[in-house]
Short mmCIF file of C-alpha atoms (C1' of nucleotides) in Angstrom, two decimals:
data_model
loop_
_atom_site.label_atom_id
_atom_site.label_comp_id
_atom_site.label_asym_id
_atom_site.label_seq_id
_atom_site.Cartn_x
_atom_site.Cartn_y
_atom_site.Cartn_z
CA UNK A 1 -0.12 -0.08 0.02
CA UNK A 2 0.82 3.50 -0.82
CA UNK A 3 2.37 5.87 2.04
CA UNK A 4 -0.73 7.52 4.00
CA UNK A 5 1.26 10.67 4.31
CA UNK A 6 1.57 11.21 0.59
CA UNK A 7 -2.06 11.04 -0.09
CA UNK A 8 -2.61 13.55 3.14
CA UNK A 9 0.26 15.97 1.74
CA UNK A 10 0.20 15.54 -2.05
CA UNK A 11 -3.08 14.03 -2.99
CA UNK A 12 -2.82 15.67 -6.75
CA UNK A 13 0.33 13.30 -7.21
CA UNK A 14 -1.62 10.26 -6.36
CA UNK A 15 -4.52 11.36 -8.66
CA UNK A 16 -2.25 11.76 -11.59
CA UNK A 17 -0.79 8.46 -10.93
CA UNK A 18 -4.25 6.97 -10.98
CA UNK A 19 -5.22 8.79 -14.06
CA UNK A 20 -1.68 7.70 -15.75
CA UNK A 21 -2.81 3.90 -14.94
CA UNK A 22 -6.23 4.22 -16.42
CA UNK A 23 -7.57 3.74 -12.71
CA UNK A 24 -10.26 5.30 -10.66
CA UNK A 25 -9.38 8.71 -9.39
CA UNK A 26 -11.97 9.16 -7.11
CA UNK A 27 -10.61 6.33 -5.05
CA UNK A 28 -8.16 9.01 -3.85
CA UNK A 29 -10.73 10.86 -2.27
CA UNK A 30 -12.39 7.93 -1.03
CA UNK A 31 -9.08 7.21 0.90
CA UNK A 32 -8.86 10.57 2.36
CA UNK A 33 -12.18 10.51 3.61
CA UNK A 34 -11.70 7.20 5.14
CA UNK A 35 -8.48 8.68 6.78
CA UNK A 36 -10.01 11.42 8.54
CA UNK A 37 -12.84 9.29 9.77
CA UNK A 38 -10.42 6.85 11.26
CA UNK A 39 -8.45 9.75 12.92
CA UNK A 40 -11.69 10.92 14.31
CA UNK A 41 -12.75 7.58 15.62
CA UNK A 42 -9.38 6.61 17.10
CA UNK A 43 -9.23 10.25 18.89
CA UNK A 44 -12.45 9.59 20.58
CA UNK A 45 -11.78 6.23 21.66
CA UNK A 46 -8.24 6.86 22.94
CA UNK A 47 -9.91 9.89 25.03
CA UNK A 48 -12.49 7.89 26.20
CA UNK A 49 -10.21 4.97 27.09
CA UNK A 50 -8.05 7.58 29.14
CA UNK A 51 -10.85 8.89 30.96
CA UNK A 52 -12.01 5.33 31.98
CA UNK A 53 -8.47 4.33 33.12
CA UNK A 54 -8.54 7.35 35.36
CA UNK A 55 -12.14 6.25 36.51
CA UNK A 56 -11.19 2.86 37.58
CA UNK A 57 -8.07 4.14 39.37
CA UNK A 58 -10.38 6.08 41.27
CA UNK A 59 -12.56 3.04 42.49
CA UNK A 60 -9.43 1.90 44.20
CA UNK A 61 -8.78 4.88 46.29
CA UNK A 62 -12.32 6.00 46.73
CA UNK A 63 -13.69 6.05 50.44
CA UNK A 64 -16.38 3.54 51.11
CA UNK A 65 -19.00 6.48 50.97
CA UNK A 66 -17.92 7.54 47.41
CA UNK A 67 -17.33 4.08 46.20
CA UNK A 68 -20.91 3.34 44.37
CA UNK A 69 -20.89 6.87 42.97
CA UNK A 70 -17.26 6.22 41.62
CA UNK A 71 -17.99 2.82 40.56
CA UNK A 72 -21.16 3.72 38.52
CA UNK A 73 -19.34 6.06 36.64
CA UNK A 74 -16.63 3.80 35.67
CA UNK A 75 -18.98 1.31 34.51
CA UNK A 76 -20.80 4.01 32.30
CA UNK A 77 -17.48 4.70 30.84
CA UNK A 78 -16.61 1.08 30.42
CA UNK A 79 -19.86 1.06 28.09
CA UNK A 80 -18.99 3.90 26.14
CA UNK A 81 -15.56 2.69 25.66
CA UNK A 82 -16.71 -0.45 24.12
CA UNK A 83 -19.16 1.35 21.68
CA UNK A 84 -16.10 3.82 20.56
CA UNK A 85 -14.12 0.87 20.11
CA UNK A 86 -16.66 -0.74 17.85
CA UNK A 87 -16.87 2.60 15.78
CA UNK A 88 -12.96 2.52 15.71
CA UNK A 89 -12.82 -1.04 14.17
CA UNK A 90 -15.33 -0.21 11.44
CA UNK A 91 -13.08 2.98 10.68
CA UNK A 92 -10.00 0.99 10.58
CA UNK A 93 -11.54 -1.59 8.37
CA UNK A 94 -13.00 0.89 6.16
CA UNK A 95 -9.46 2.63 5.62
CA UNK A 96 -7.67 -0.48 5.15
CA UNK A 97 -10.13 -1.39 2.17
CA UNK A 98 -9.52 2.12 0.80
CA UNK A 99 -5.95 1.87 1.40
CA UNK A 100 -5.80 -1.61 -0.24
CA UNK A 101 -7.53 -0.36 -3.40
CA UNK A 102 -4.63 2.21 -4.50
CA UNK A 103 -1.91 0.86 -6.55
CA UNK A 104 1.41 1.95 -6.38
CA UNK A 105 2.28 5.55 -7.33
CA UNK A 106 3.59 5.39 -11.00
CA UNK A 107 7.16 7.06 -11.10
CA UNK A 108 7.42 10.19 -13.00
CA UNK A 109 9.65 8.68 -15.74
CA UNK A 110 7.06 6.04 -16.75
CA UNK A 111 5.86 6.17 -20.52
CA UNK A 112 2.11 7.40 -20.69
CA UNK A 113 -0.56 4.86 -22.07
CA UNK A 114 -1.19 1.02 -22.02
CA UNK A 115 0.00 -2.26 -22.88
CA UNK A 116 0.98 -1.01 -26.54
CA UNK A 117 2.87 1.87 -25.53
CA UNK A 118 6.11 0.69 -24.05
CA UNK A 119 9.04 2.33 -24.84
CA UNK A 120 11.94 0.36 -26.67
CA UNK A 121 15.18 1.46 -24.90
CA UNK A 122 17.73 -0.44 -26.81
CA UNK A 123 17.91 -3.64 -29.02
CA UNK A 124 20.80 -5.97 -28.26
CA UNK A 125 21.88 -8.77 -30.73
CA UNK A 126 21.26 -9.40 -34.15
CA UNK A 127 18.07 -10.82 -35.57
CA UNK A 128 19.11 -14.21 -36.74
CA UNK A 129 18.22 -15.38 -40.22
CA UNK A 130 17.53 -18.65 -41.51
CA UNK A 131 18.33 -20.44 -44.92
CA UNK A 132 15.86 -23.06 -44.29
CA UNK A 133 12.20 -23.09 -43.31
CA UNK A 134 12.07 -21.97 -39.50
CA UNK A 135 10.21 -24.26 -37.04
CA UNK A 136 8.71 -23.42 -33.89
CA UNK A 137 9.85 -24.48 -30.34
CA UNK A 138 7.20 -27.43 -30.73
CA UNK A 139 8.22 -28.90 -33.51
CA UNK A 140 11.84 -28.96 -32.52
CA UNK A 141 11.20 -29.92 -29.00
CA UNK A 142 9.19 -32.93 -30.14
CA UNK A 143 11.48 -33.71 -32.72
CA UNK A 144 14.25 -33.88 -30.23
CA UNK A 145 11.88 -35.64 -27.62
CA UNK A 146 12.22 -32.64 -25.33
CA UNK A 147 8.91 -31.37 -25.06
CA UNK A 148 5.47 -33.55 -24.85
CA UNK A 149 2.36 -31.43 -25.08
CA UNK A 150 -0.17 -34.30 -25.65
CA UNK A 151 0.69 -36.04 -22.64
CA UNK A 152 0.73 -32.90 -20.44
CA UNK A 153 -2.95 -32.34 -21.93
CA UNK A 154 -3.81 -35.89 -21.16
CA UNK A 155 -2.35 -35.74 -17.55
CA UNK A 156 -3.07 -32.16 -16.52
CA UNK A 157 -5.01 -30.32 -19.39
CA UNK A 158 -4.65 -27.64 -21.48
CA UNK A 159 -1.41 -25.09 -21.07
CA UNK A 160 0.48 -28.26 -19.41
CA UNK A 161 3.45 -30.26 -20.92
CA UNK A 162 6.15 -32.80 -20.06
CA UNK A 163 9.67 -31.75 -20.27
CA UNK A 164 11.53 -34.93 -21.17
CA UNK A 165 15.07 -36.29 -22.09
CA UNK A 166 17.00 -33.44 -23.46
CA UNK A 167 14.14 -30.78 -22.26
CA UNK A 168 14.47 -31.94 -18.51
CA UNK A 169 18.22 -31.56 -19.14
CA UNK A 170 17.76 -28.00 -20.37
CA UNK A 171 15.61 -27.39 -17.42
CA UNK A 172 18.26 -28.30 -14.79
CA UNK A 173 21.04 -26.76 -16.79
CA UNK A 174 19.22 -23.35 -16.92
CA UNK A 175 18.60 -23.30 -13.29
CA UNK A 176 22.11 -24.23 -12.75
CA UNK A 177 23.53 -21.36 -14.75
CA UNK A 178 21.03 -18.83 -13.29
CA UNK A 179 21.71 -19.93 -10.06
CA UNK A 180 25.26 -20.13 -10.09
CA UNK A 181 25.56 -16.83 -11.85
CA UNK A 182 23.38 -15.01 -8.79
CA UNK A 183 25.44 -16.55 -6.44
CA UNK A 184 28.76 -15.32 -8.02
CA UNK A 185 27.03 -11.73 -8.16
CA UNK A 186 26.22 -12.07 -4.13
CA UNK A 187 22.87 -13.38 -4.09
CA UNK A 188 21.87 -16.04 -1.50
CA UNK A 189 20.02 -18.81 -3.35
CA UNK A 190 16.69 -19.75 -2.15
CA UNK A 191 14.60 -22.69 -2.43
CA UNK A 192 11.05 -21.01 -1.74
CA UNK A 193 7.69 -22.44 -0.94
CA UNK A 194 5.00 -22.45 -3.64
CA UNK A 195 2.30 -22.57 -1.34
CA UNK A 196 1.77 -19.41 0.64
CA UNK A 197 -0.88 -17.85 3.16
CA UNK A 198 -3.19 -15.49 2.09
CA UNK A 199 -1.09 -12.50 3.89
CA UNK A 200 1.92 -13.27 1.57
CA UNK A 201 -0.42 -13.02 -1.46
CA UNK A 202 -2.21 -10.01 -0.41
CA UNK A 203 1.02 -8.19 0.99
CA UNK A 204 2.83 -8.62 -2.59
CA UNK A 205 -0.23 -7.26 -4.25
CA UNK A 206 -1.80 -10.24 -6.11
CA UNK A 207 -5.21 -10.02 -4.25
CA UNK A 208 -6.39 -7.29 -5.73
CA UNK A 209 -7.86 -6.47 -9.37
CA UNK A 210 -5.53 -9.52 -10.71
CA UNK A 211 -6.81 -12.14 -8.43
CA UNK A 212 -8.36 -14.49 -11.07
CA UNK A 213 -5.18 -15.01 -12.07
CA UNK A 214 -4.30 -17.04 -8.94
CA UNK A 215 -4.76 -20.71 -7.90
CA UNK A 216 -6.77 -20.75 -4.31
CA UNK A 217 -6.44 -23.96 -2.32
CA UNK A 218 -9.70 -23.07 -0.57
CA UNK A 219 -9.58 -26.04 1.74
CA UNK A 220 -6.54 -25.05 3.31
CA UNK A 221 -6.70 -21.42 2.63
CA UNK A 222 -3.55 -21.41 1.08
CA UNK A 223 -2.69 -20.06 -2.51
CA UNK A 224 -0.32 -21.25 -5.21
CA UNK A 225 2.27 -18.69 -5.95
CA UNK A 226 2.56 -17.12 -9.48
CA UNK A 227 6.27 -16.02 -8.83
CA UNK A 228 8.69 -16.84 -5.93
CA UNK A 229 8.54 -13.28 -5.40
CA UNK A 230 5.58 -13.97 -3.50
CA UNK A 231 7.31 -16.28 -0.79
CA UNK A 232 10.70 -14.20 -1.00
CA UNK A 233 8.78 -11.03 0.10
CA UNK A 234 6.95 -12.44 2.77
CA UNK A 235 10.28 -14.13 3.98
CA UNK A 236 10.97 -11.18 5.93
CA UNK A 237 7.38 -9.84 6.79
CA UNK A 238 7.53 -8.10 10.50
CA UNK A 239 11.18 -8.07 10.50
CA UNK A 240 13.61 -5.54 10.67
CA UNK A 241 16.60 -6.02 8.52
CA UNK A 242 20.18 -4.84 8.41
CA UNK A 243 20.58 -3.05 5.05
CA UNK A 244 23.39 -0.63 6.35
CA UNK A 245 25.77 -2.71 4.18
CA UNK A 246 23.64 -2.37 1.02
CA UNK A 247 20.78 -4.12 -0.69
CA UNK A 248 19.82 -7.76 0.59
CA UNK A 249 19.36 -9.95 -2.41
CA UNK A 250 18.17 -13.32 -2.80
CA UNK A 251 17.85 -15.73 -5.84
CA UNK A 252 14.80 -18.05 -5.20
CA UNK A 253 13.94 -20.96 -7.30
CA UNK A 254 10.40 -22.26 -7.00
CA UNK A 255 7.34 -23.62 -9.52
CA UNK A 256 5.13 -20.76 -10.54
CA UNK A 257 1.41 -21.55 -11.23
CA UNK A 258 -0.98 -18.96 -13.22
CA UNK A 259 -4.74 -19.42 -14.09
CA UNK A 260 -4.10 -17.49 -17.34
CA UNK A 261 -7.86 -16.52 -16.88
CA UNK A 262 -8.48 -14.09 -19.73
CA UNK A 263 -6.02 -15.15 -21.84
CA UNK A 264 -7.99 -17.53 -23.93
CA UNK A 265 -6.74 -18.13 -27.39
CA UNK A 266 -3.54 -16.34 -26.69
CA UNK A 267 -0.33 -18.51 -27.08
CA UNK A 268 -2.39 -21.72 -27.21
CA UNK A 269 0.50 -23.54 -28.75
CA UNK A 270 3.63 -24.52 -26.99
CA UNK A 271 5.05 -23.63 -23.83
CA UNK A 272 5.25 -20.08 -23.86
CA UNK A 273 2.00 -19.35 -21.74
CA UNK A 274 1.48 -22.35 -19.36
CA UNK A 275 -0.25 -22.69 -15.99
CA UNK A 276 2.89 -24.33 -14.35
CA UNK A 277 6.77 -23.35 -14.92
CA UNK A 278 9.90 -23.00 -13.02
CA UNK A 279 11.55 -19.90 -12.32
CA UNK A 280 14.93 -18.24 -10.96
CA UNK A 281 13.58 -15.05 -9.18
CA UNK A 282 15.92 -12.35 -8.13
CA UNK A 283 14.69 -10.32 -5.05
CA UNK A 284 16.30 -7.18 -3.59
CA UNK A 285 15.36 -5.66 -0.12
CA UNK A 286 16.99 -2.18 0.11
CA UNK A 287 16.72 1.27 1.43
CA UNK A 288 14.08 3.55 -0.83
CA UNK A 289 16.93 5.63 -2.15
CA UNK A 290 18.82 2.67 -3.27
CA UNK A 291 16.01 1.51 -5.19
CA UNK A 292 16.54 3.14 -8.43
CA UNK A 293 19.91 2.03 -8.92
CA UNK A 294 19.08 -1.28 -7.76
CA UNK A 295 16.20 -1.80 -10.16
CA UNK A 296 18.85 -1.06 -13.43
CA UNK A 297 21.20 -3.56 -11.55
CA UNK A 298 18.47 -6.19 -11.68
CA UNK A 299 17.90 -5.13 -15.30
CA UNK A 300 21.65 -5.37 -15.84
CA UNK A 301 22.15 -8.86 -14.81
CA UNK A 302 19.09 -9.89 -16.64
CA UNK A 303 20.43 -8.83 -19.61
CA UNK A 304 23.82 -10.41 -18.90
CA UNK A 305 22.07 -13.62 -18.48
CA UNK A 306 20.41 -13.51 -21.88
CA UNK A 307 23.84 -12.50 -23.46
CA UNK A 308 25.35 -15.52 -21.82
CA UNK A 309 22.57 -17.49 -23.69
CA UNK A 310 23.36 -15.68 -26.92
CA UNK A 311 19.73 -14.60 -27.42
CA UNK A 312 18.83 -11.58 -29.31
CA UNK A 313 16.64 -9.33 -27.09
CA UNK A 314 15.42 -5.81 -26.41
CA UNK A 315 14.57 -3.77 -23.50
CA UNK A 316 11.28 -2.24 -22.90
CA UNK A 317 10.12 0.51 -20.51
CA UNK A 318 6.55 -0.61 -19.65
CA UNK A 319 4.03 2.16 -19.79
CA UNK A 320 1.75 3.20 -16.69
CA UNK A 321 -1.29 1.43 -17.72
CA UNK A 322 0.39 -1.69 -17.97
CA UNK A 323 2.21 -1.75 -14.71
CA UNK A 324 1.48 -4.25 -12.04
CA UNK A 325 -0.35 -3.13 -8.51
CA UNK A 326 2.79 -2.95 -6.96
CA UNK A 327 5.17 -1.36 -9.20
CA UNK A 328 6.21 2.11 -9.61
CA UNK A 329 8.21 1.45 -12.74
CA UNK A 330 8.61 -1.83 -14.79
CA UNK A 331 11.17 -2.98 -17.56
CA UNK A 332 10.57 -6.14 -19.69
CA UNK A 333 13.07 -7.74 -21.69
CA UNK A 334 11.65 -9.15 -24.95
CA UNK A 335 13.86 -11.81 -26.83
CA UNK A 336 13.38 -12.79 -30.22
CA UNK A 337 10.89 -15.94 -31.26
CA UNK A 338 11.93 -16.54 -34.89
CA UNK A 339 8.74 -18.68 -35.39
CA UNK A 340 6.59 -15.68 -34.63
CA UNK A 341 9.05 -13.00 -36.13
CA UNK A 342 8.66 -10.85 -33.19
CA UNK A 343 9.90 -10.13 -29.70
CA UNK A 344 8.21 -11.81 -26.80
CA UNK A 345 8.59 -11.19 -22.94
CA UNK A 346 11.33 -13.55 -21.43
CA UNK A 347 12.02 -11.41 -18.21
CA UNK A 348 10.65 -8.56 -16.32
CA UNK A 349 11.93 -6.43 -13.14
CA UNK A 350 9.79 -4.21 -10.91
CA UNK A 351 10.50 -1.77 -8.70
CA UNK A 352 8.12 -1.78 -5.97
CA UNK A 353 9.47 1.00 -3.83
CA UNK A 354 7.97 0.78 -0.30
CA UNK A 355 4.41 -0.46 -1.38
CA UNK A 356 4.99 -4.17 -0.84
CA UNK A 357 6.98 -3.74 2.61
CA UNK A 358 4.66 -1.43 3.96
CA UNK A 359 1.91 -4.02 3.61
CA UNK A 360 4.37 -6.68 4.81
CA UNK A 361 5.85 -4.55 7.29
CA UNK A 362 9.29 -5.00 6.12
CA UNK A 363 11.74 -2.53 7.58
CA UNK A 364 15.42 -1.50 8.36
CA UNK A 365 17.11 1.07 10.49
CA UNK A 366 18.11 4.63 9.45
CA UNK A 367 21.27 6.24 10.50
CA UNK A 368 19.13 7.38 13.56
CA UNK A 369 18.52 4.01 14.44
CA UNK A 370 14.79 4.42 13.82
CA UNK A 371 12.65 1.94 12.07
CA UNK A 372 11.71 2.69 8.30
CA UNK A 373 9.91 1.16 5.60
CA UNK A 374 12.36 -0.87 3.47
CA UNK A 375 11.91 -1.01 -0.52
CA UNK A 376 11.70 -4.30 -2.64
CA UNK A 377 12.49 -4.97 -6.28
CA UNK A 378 12.13 -8.04 -8.28
CA UNK A 379 13.39 -9.34 -11.36
CA UNK A 380 13.24 -12.76 -13.57
CA UNK A 381 16.62 -14.06 -13.78
CA UNK A 382 15.13 -17.24 -15.79
CA UNK A 383 11.70 -18.19 -16.47
CA UNK A 384 12.54 -22.00 -17.50
CA UNK A 385 9.92 -23.02 -19.88
CA UNK A 386 9.79 -19.66 -21.90
CA UNK A 387 13.44 -19.52 -22.11
CA UNK A 388 13.62 -23.21 -23.34
CA UNK A 389 11.24 -22.00 -25.99
CA UNK A 390 13.29 -19.45 -27.07
CA UNK A 391 16.57 -21.27 -27.06
CA UNK A 392 15.09 -23.76 -29.19
CA UNK A 393 13.60 -21.51 -31.72
CA UNK A 394 17.08 -19.17 -31.82
CA UNK A 395 19.42 -21.81 -31.90
CA UNK A 396 17.75 -24.03 -34.37
CA UNK A 397 19.88 -25.71 -37.15
CA UNK A 398 18.47 -27.24 -40.44
CA UNK A 399 19.07 -30.78 -39.59
CA UNK A 400 16.79 -30.49 -36.40
CA UNK A 401 19.70 -30.01 -33.79
CA UNK A 402 19.91 -27.33 -31.25
CA UNK A 403 22.88 -25.37 -30.64
CA UNK A 404 23.80 -25.14 -26.92
CA UNK A 405 25.17 -21.65 -25.86
CA UNK A 406 28.60 -22.02 -24.61
CA UNK A 407 27.69 -20.94 -20.83
CA UNK A 408 25.33 -23.78 -20.74
CA UNK A 409 27.64 -26.30 -21.80
CA UNK A 410 29.14 -27.00 -18.47
CA UNK A 411 25.67 -28.25 -17.23
CA UNK A 412 24.96 -30.17 -20.24
CA UNK A 413 27.97 -32.56 -20.36
CA UNK A 414 29.94 -30.11 -22.49
CA UNK A 415 27.42 -30.88 -25.73
CA UNK A 416 27.79 -28.41 -28.21
CA UNK A 417 24.33 -29.14 -29.75
CA UNK A 418 21.03 -31.08 -28.78
CA UNK A 419 20.40 -33.76 -31.38
CA UNK A 420 17.44 -36.09 -32.20
CA UNK A 421 18.13 -39.56 -30.47
CA UNK A 422 21.34 -38.13 -28.67
CA UNK A 423 22.80 -40.11 -25.85
CA UNK A 424 21.27 -38.61 -22.79
CA UNK A 425 24.26 -39.69 -20.72
CA UNK A 426 26.34 -37.23 -22.73
CA UNK A 427 24.20 -34.68 -21.86
CA UNK A 428 24.97 -34.24 -17.83
CA UNK A 429 27.83 -33.03 -16.05
CA UNK A 430 30.33 -35.88 -15.15
CA UNK A 431 29.22 -37.88 -12.38
"C1'" G B 1 -4.55 -37.95 13.36
"C1'" G B 2 -3.62 -38.69 19.13
"C1'" A B 3 -1.36 -37.44 24.34
"C1'" G B 4 1.51 -33.87 27.14
"C1'" G B 5 4.60 -29.18 28.01
"C1'" G B 6 5.48 -24.15 26.51
"C1'" C B 7 4.98 -18.95 24.28
"C1'" U B 8 6.79 -11.87 28.82
"C1'" C B 9 11.24 -5.73 26.24
"C1'" G B 10 17.48 -8.11 21.17
"C1'" C B 11 18.66 -12.81 24.59
"C1'" C B 12 17.76 -14.88 29.53
"C1'" U B 13 14.52 -13.89 33.56
"C1'" A B 14 10.76 -11.63 37.69
"C1'" G B 15 5.83 -10.83 37.84
"C1'" U B 16 -0.80 -15.19 39.64
"C1'" G B 17 -6.65 -8.93 39.34
"C1'" G B 18 -5.22 -2.47 40.66
"C1'" C B 19 -0.08 3.40 38.40
"C1'" C B 20 3.02 -3.06 35.44
"C1'" G B 21 5.34 -0.71 29.37
"C1'" A B 22 6.00 -4.01 32.84
"C1'" U B 23 11.52 -6.74 37.40
"C1'" G B 24 16.93 -7.99 37.28
"C1'" G B 25 20.87 -9.70 34.58
"C1'" C B 26 23.05 -10.07 29.68
"C1'" G B 27 24.12 -7.18 25.46
"C1'" G B 28 24.07 -2.40 23.25
"C1'" C B 29 24.81 3.11 23.30
"C1'" G B 30 26.63 7.47 26.07
"C1'" G B 31 29.31 9.62 30.22
"C1'" U B 32 33.04 9.71 34.58
"C1'" C B 33 37.86 7.63 35.65
"C1'" U B 34 42.45 6.34 32.43
"C1'" U B 35 48.37 8.03 28.42
"C1'" G B 36 45.03 4.54 26.17
"C1'" A B 37 42.39 0.03 27.39
"C1'" A B 38 39.86 -3.06 30.83
"C1'" A B 39 37.70 -2.93 35.64
"C1'" A B 40 34.41 -0.23 38.56
"C1'" C B 41 30.41 3.55 38.69
"C1'" C B 42 26.35 6.72 36.44
"C1'" G B 43 22.53 7.38 33.01
"C1'" C B 44 19.84 5.20 28.52
"C1'" U B 45 18.29 1.44 25.97
"C1'" A B 46 10.90 -1.19 22.27
"C1'" U B 47 6.95 -0.42 18.61
"C1'" G B 48 2.65 1.37 16.41
"C1'" G B 49 -1.29 4.90 16.62
"C1'" G B 50 -3.21 9.82 18.04
"C1'" G B 51 -1.50 15.08 18.99
"C1'" U B 52 1.93 19.31 18.29
"C1'" A B 53 5.32 24.25 14.32
"C1'" A B 54 8.55 21.08 17.49
"C1'" C B 55 8.04 19.45 22.36
"C1'" A B 56 4.85 18.10 26.07
"C1'" C B 57 1.10 14.84 26.18
"C1'" C B 58 -2.72 10.67 25.36
"C1'" C B 59 -3.87 5.60 23.69
"C1'" A B 60 -2.36 0.64 22.59
"C1'" U B 61 0.68 -3.60 22.54
"C1'" C B 62 3.32 -9.51 27.74
"C1'" G B 63 1.88 -15.45 20.93
"C1'" U B 64 -3.24 -14.12 18.32
"C1'" G B 65 -8.72 -13.26 19.00
"C1'" G B 66 -12.75 -12.94 22.14
"C1'" G B 67 -14.79 -12.99 27.25
"C1'" U B 68 -15.36 -11.85 32.78
"C1'" U B 69 -14.39 -7.24 35.44
"C1'" C B 70 -14.97 -0.48 37.17
"C1'" G B 71 -9.79 -2.32 36.59
"C1'" A B 72 -6.37 -8.39 33.07
"C1'" A B 73 0.57 -9.81 31.61
"C1'" U B 74 -1.98 -12.13 35.60
"C1'" C B 75 -8.95 -15.57 35.71
"C1'" C B 76 -12.14 -18.10 31.23
"C1'" C B 77 -12.75 -19.74 26.12
"C1'" A B 78 -11.03 -20.15 21.05
"C1'" C B 79 -7.07 -20.56 17.68
"C1'" G B 80 -1.83 -20.05 15.94
"C1'" C B 81 3.12 -21.59 16.58
"C1'" C B 82 7.20 -24.23 19.18
"C1'" C B 83 9.01 -28.37 21.93
"C1'" U B 84 8.39 -34.10 23.76
"C1'" C B 85 5.68 -38.81 22.79
"C1'" C B 86 2.39 -42.25 19.88
"C1'" G B 87 0.24 -43.42 14.94
"C1'" C B 88 0.98 -42.57 9.38
"C1'" C B 89 4.30 -40.95 5.70
"C1'" A B 90 7.53 -38.82 1.06
#
RNA sequence: GGAGGGCUCGCCUAGUGGCCGAUGGCGGCGGUCUUGAAAACCGCUAUGGGGUAACACCCAUCGUGGGUUCGAAUCCCACGCCCUCCGCCA
């Protein structure tokens, strides 16, 4: 949630942000009203409680003669306090509801517009050309025995798949490469739970407008995460972190689950848009003043990873209307998909400023030793299924083989190519 | 799933109805002393909310939520978490 002080002191800024997102401006006034109402309710309840405290002290010191009168007054006040507390509870709840409805304030530099208005910041690597008919990742993957869509559908339904043989090896190789690079860069590797409590889900902003995207295990009141960001952010909920030495960085591996409601007909073929995939996610906790710089660092690490995979890509600055609830700014990296003749999102990094940390109560101590709300940022290092799809397509060869980028080879037994009918034992590191 | 035990201020600990936000120790911070340090001594050492120009001040918080009472860390109920034992299990 956003900083209430900001709303009080600069409501126009928040209104402008709502407008930029194409969201409801009047929510800001609703929030201001709820804030005022709550403060009045709190004041009244506090004052009454104070009076009642004194009154019950007086009971103790009262002489036997005074006692009945004093006791009567205390009893009356007790009733009033109860009523005032009821009002306060309602006001608290109303404020919280209004507060939760407002997404993070959009950064000033964010491009205006919606989904189609992302601004390309740079394009890296040459778009490959092929002197043979280009195949998509499913054709290539099935020929390799790497992807089995049909049986995925048989077992789990649409948008599920099996990674088999070389495909399964690719998954682990990518995960190893991603984790290894992250650790070398100073990240703490984490294997995170994929099932979380509602607080973690709400705290990271996934239960707002987009809650139909999330799988819910109603019976146990748990949610399947759409990204390990949820578990990583929740990991330090209600804690005061030591951020004096700089950002605290985690690289989390977990499965991710997405209902893909409302994306009927989009990417129905292949493993680009699926209900389940595994992902290595970067997550940073830092002081708010460090967040912008940290955001660029996350982006740089994402770019380096794609460069290591020898994939051509472009970096786009996401427009205001397309930002997630928690983000003040977001950069996507889109990699080239030859079968589609276009760039498609492979990674994404968001600066959530203090928005998530405020909900989750994640703090640090400033120079004066006072607790302050931290900032959180997240970025994809490797969304494995989609990355496999891209790799297969970009690195395809006319004979159905797939070139293995040098960086990935140590995790694939040193092989330079994946080939149909390859010996799988050759594709693993020495044992 | 069944049976017990426990959850107090960073850590340990006192507190079984009335100025208890809460005792004492450790740790941490500041000071006195010292050439410097140690020791000793003195002081400080929570968080959130309201309030203020800023102080003052007020309210809340003893795992969480209810209840009893004029008054609850203390009594009652429910839940959560941790530990021990039994059963089941990757």
